[in-house]
Amino acid sequence: GAVVSQHPSRVICKSGTSVKIECRSLDFQATTMFWYRQFPKKSLMLMATSNEGSKATYEQGVEKDKFLINHASLTLSTLTVTSAHPEDSSFYICSARTEAGESDTQYFGPGTRLTVL
Amino acid sequence: GQNIDQPTEMTATEGAIVQINCTYQTSGFNGLFWYQQHAGEAPTFLSYNVLDGLEEKGRFSSFLSRSKGYSYLLLKELQMKDSASYLCAAMDSNYQLIWGAGTKLIIKP
């Protein structure tokens, strides 16, 4: 089946630094990628939707200047957490959607655990 | 390798009970999650099991057997609004989520 990878899987950084998380669709082209944030035992909170070659669409309450999203190709989207603070510590999950033929399927990545000290 | 298996699609009748199975193979285990996802929406958390047994939460229950690498989600008194995809995800020893492909549940009147 389709595979979505994230890198890094875990990152620890100091407060005030920036962290970049990559999301790749390994064997398919993703028309759309999504970035989620997960709080413990909570639903995935959609942060933004990114389409290749265009600006990301951010959900209400998500700071676009803090969470920079770049969707450079049909297989790669990046999320950069700028000037990270301890409250940004969380589990970030991406997903990629393919619209091959009549199928419209969303595949999830394994997640990136960010800890900000 | 690591993988998760769940049925692609299931059909059930309104008011009935349905069980969605999930089997997993992971490097280490830190719990199993079930999510519900309606088309075009973000997944909604349903349950988290890390110990063997059944956990009941209203109409939904989730069961885990770690020795068998097996979980199921049980939905009772099905309602039309339960028509959705149900995602099973296991967390491995590195706290990475291994996702199933999702089970599309179709509820018929």
Coordinates of C-alpha atoms in Angstrom, one line a residue:
Chain A
G1 CA 0.0 0.0 0.0
A2 CA 0.9 3.7 -0.2
V3 CA 3.5 4.9 2.3
V4 CA 3.9 8.3 3.8
S5 CA 7.1 9.0 5.7
Q6 CA 8.1 11.8 8.1
H7 CA 11.5 13.0 9.1
P8 CA 12.6 13.4 11.8
S9 CA 10.6 11.0 13.9
R10 CA 11.6 12.7 17.1
V11 CA 13.3 16.1 17.7
I12 CA 14.3 17.9 20.8
C13 CA 15.2 21.6 20.5
K14 CA 15.8 24.7 22.6
S15 CA 13.2 27.4 23.0
G16 CA 13.5 30.0 20.3
T17 CA 14.9 27.7 17.6
S18 CA 13.2 26.6 14.4
V19 CA 12.4 23.0 13.5
K20 CA 11.6 21.6 10.0
I21 CA 9.6 18.5 9.6
E22 CA 9.4 16.7 6.2
C23 CA 6.5 14.7 4.9
R24 CA 7.0 12.5 1.9
S25 CA 4.7 10.3 -0.2
L26 CA 7.0 7.5 -1.1
D27 CA 5.3 5.7 -4.0
F28 CA 2.5 8.0 -5.2
Q29 CA 2.0 11.6 -6.0
A30 CA -0.1 13.5 -3.5
T31 CA -2.3 16.2 -4.8
T32 CA -2.9 17.5 -1.3
M33 CA -1.1 17.1 2.0
F34 CA -2.5 17.8 5.5
W35 CA -0.7 18.7 8.7
Y36 CA -2.2 17.7 12.0
R37 CA -1.3 18.2 15.6
Q38 CA -2.2 15.5 18.2
F39 CA -2.6 16.1 21.8
P40 CA -2.6 13.0 24.1
K41 CA -5.7 10.8 23.6
K42 CA -7.3 13.6 21.6
S43 CA -8.5 13.9 18.1
L44 CA -6.1 15.0 15.4
M45 CA -6.4 18.8 15.0
L46 CA -6.1 19.9 11.4
M47 CA -3.6 22.7 11.2
A48 CA -3.4 23.3 7.5
T49 CA -4.0 21.9 4.0
S50 CA -1.3 22.3 1.4
N51 CA -1.6 21.9 -2.3
E52 CA 1.5 21.6 -4.5
G53 CA 2.6 24.9 -5.9
S54 CA 0.2 27.1 -4.0
K55 CA -0.1 28.6 -0.6
A56 CA -1.3 26.5 2.3
T57 CA -4.7 27.0 3.7
Y58 CA -4.6 27.4 7.5
E59 CA -7.3 26.5 10.0
Q60 CA -8.7 29.2 12.2
G61 CA -6.4 29.8 15.2
V62 CA -3.3 28.4 13.5
E63 CA -0.6 31.1 13.1
K64 CA 0.7 30.9 9.5
D65 CA 3.8 32.9 10.4
K66 CA 4.7 30.4 13.1
F67 CA 3.9 27.2 11.3
L68 CA 5.4 27.7 7.8
I69 CA 4.3 25.1 5.2
N70 CA 6.0 24.6 1.9
H71 CA 4.7 22.1 -0.6
A72 CA 7.5 22.1 -3.1
S73 CA 6.5 19.0 -5.1
L74 CA 3.8 16.3 -5.4
T75 CA 5.8 14.1 -3.0
L76 CA 7.1 16.5 -0.4
S77 CA 5.6 19.0 2.0
T78 CA 7.5 20.6 4.9
L79 CA 6.3 22.1 8.2
T80 CA 8.6 24.6 9.9
V81 CA 7.9 25.5 13.5
T82 CA 9.5 28.9 13.9
S83 CA 10.8 30.3 17.2
A84 CA 9.5 27.2 19.0
H85 CA 8.3 27.4 22.5
P86 CA 7.5 24.6 25.1
E87 CA 3.8 24.9 24.3
D88 CA 4.6 23.8 20.8
S89 CA 5.7 20.5 22.1
S90 CA 3.4 17.9 20.5
F91 CA 3.0 15.1 18.1
Y92 CA 2.8 16.4 14.5
I93 CA 1.2 14.1 11.9
C94 CA 1.0 14.6 8.1
S95 CA -1.2 12.8 5.6
A96 CA -1.2 12.7 1.9
R97 CA -4.2 12.4 -0.4
T98 CA -4.1 10.8 -3.8
E99 CA -6.9 11.0 -6.3
A100 CA -5.8 8.2 -8.6
G101 CA -8.6 7.2 -10.9
E102 CA -11.9 7.1 -8.9
S103 CA -10.0 6.6 -5.6
D104 CA -9.7 9.4 -3.2
T105 CA -7.6 8.1 -0.3
Q106 CA -5.8 9.7 2.5
Y107 CA -2.6 8.0 3.9
F108 CA -1.1 9.0 7.3
G109 CA 2.5 9.4 8.3
P110 CA 4.0 8.0 11.4
G111 CA 4.2 11.3 13.2
T112 CA 7.0 13.5 14.5
R113 CA 7.4 14.0 18.2
L114 CA 8.6 17.6 19.0
T115 CA 9.9 18.5 22.4
V116 CA 10.8 22.1 23.1
L117 CA 12.9 22.7 26.2
Chain B
G1 CA 8.3 -5.3 9.0
Q2 CA 5.5 -3.4 10.7
N3 CA 2.0 -3.5 9.4
I4 CA -1.6 -3.2 10.3
D5 CA -4.5 -5.0 8.7
Q6 CA -8.2 -4.1 8.8
P7 CA -11.0 -4.8 6.4
T8 CA -11.5 -2.4 3.6
E9 CA -15.2 -2.1 3.8
M10 CA -18.1 -3.3 5.9
T11 CA -21.9 -2.9 5.6
A12 CA -24.3 -3.0 8.5
T13 CA -27.9 -2.2 9.3
E14 CA -29.2 0.7 11.3
G15 CA -29.8 -0.4 14.9
A16 CA -27.5 -3.4 14.6
I17 CA -24.0 -4.1 16.1
V18 CA -20.8 -4.3 14.0
Q19 CA -17.3 -5.3 15.0
I20 CA -14.3 -4.0 13.1
N21 CA -11.2 -6.0 13.5
C22 CA -7.6 -4.9 13.4
T23 CA -4.4 -7.0 13.5
Y24 CA -1.0 -5.5 13.9
Q25 CA 2.7 -6.3 13.9
T26 CA 5.0 -3.7 15.4
S27 CA 8.4 -3.3 16.8
G28 CA 7.4 -2.9 20.4
F29 CA 4.0 -1.7 21.4
N30 CA 2.8 1.5 23.1
G31 CA -0.9 1.3 22.6
L32 CA -3.5 1.1 19.9
F33 CA -5.8 3.9 18.7
W34 CA -9.1 3.9 16.9
Y35 CA -10.2 7.0 15.0
Q36 CA -13.4 7.8 13.2
Q37 CA -13.1 9.9 10.0
H38 CA -16.0 11.4 8.0
A39 CA -15.3 12.3 4.5
G40 CA -13.5 15.7 4.2
E41 CA -13.0 15.9 8.0
A42 CA -10.1 15.3 10.4
P43 CA -10.0 12.0 12.2
T44 CA -11.8 12.0 15.6
F45 CA -10.3 10.1 18.5
L46 CA -12.4 7.2 19.7
S47 CA -10.3 5.1 21.9
Y48 CA -6.8 4.1 23.2
N49 CA -6.0 0.7 24.5
V50 CA -2.6 -0.3 26.0
L51 CA -3.7 -3.1 28.4
D52 CA -5.5 -6.2 27.4
G53 CA -9.3 -6.2 27.7
L54 CA -12.4 -4.4 26.8
E55 CA -13.0 -0.6 27.3
E56 CA -16.5 0.6 26.9
K57 CA -17.4 4.1 26.1
G58 CA -21.1 4.6 25.4
R59 CA -22.1 2.9 22.1
F60 CA -18.5 2.2 21.3
S61 CA -16.2 -0.4 22.8
S62 CA -12.6 -1.3 22.0
F63 CA -10.8 -4.5 22.8
L64 CA -7.1 -5.4 22.8
S65 CA -5.2 -8.6 23.0
R66 CA -1.5 -7.9 23.0
S67 CA -0.4 -11.5 22.8
K68 CA -2.5 -11.9 19.6
G69 CA -1.7 -8.5 18.1
Y70 CA -5.4 -8.0 17.8
S71 CA -7.9 -5.3 18.5
Y72 CA -11.5 -4.7 17.6
L73 CA -13.9 -1.8 17.7
L74 CA -17.5 -2.6 18.5
L75 CA -20.3 -0.3 17.6
K76 CA -23.7 -0.9 19.0
E77 CA -27.1 0.5 18.1
L78 CA -25.8 1.8 14.8
Q79 CA -27.0 5.1 13.6
M80 CA -26.8 6.5 10.1
K81 CA -24.3 9.1 11.3
D82 CA -21.9 6.2 12.1
S83 CA -21.2 5.8 8.4
A84 CA -17.6 6.8 8.2
S85 CA -14.1 5.4 7.9
Y86 CA -12.6 3.8 11.0
L87 CA -8.8 3.9 11.3
C88 CA -6.8 1.6 13.5
A89 CA -3.3 2.8 14.4
A90 CA -0.6 1.1 16.6
M91 CA 2.2 2.9 18.3
D92 CA 5.6 1.2 18.3
S93 CA 8.4 1.3 20.7
N94 CA 9.7 4.6 19.2
Y95 CA 6.2 6.2 19.6
Q96 CA 5.6 6.1 15.9
L97 CA 2.1 5.5 14.6
I98 CA 1.6 2.6 12.2
W99 CA -1.7 3.3 10.4
G100 CA -4.2 0.8 9.0
A101 CA -5.7 1.7 5.6
G102 CA -9.1 2.3 7.3
T103 CA -12.4 0.5 7.2
K104 CA -15.2 2.2 5.3
L105 CA -18.4 1.4 7.3
I106 CA -21.7 1.7 5.3
I107 CA -24.9 1.9 7.4
K108 CA -28.1 0.9 5.6
P109 CA -31.6 1.8 6.9

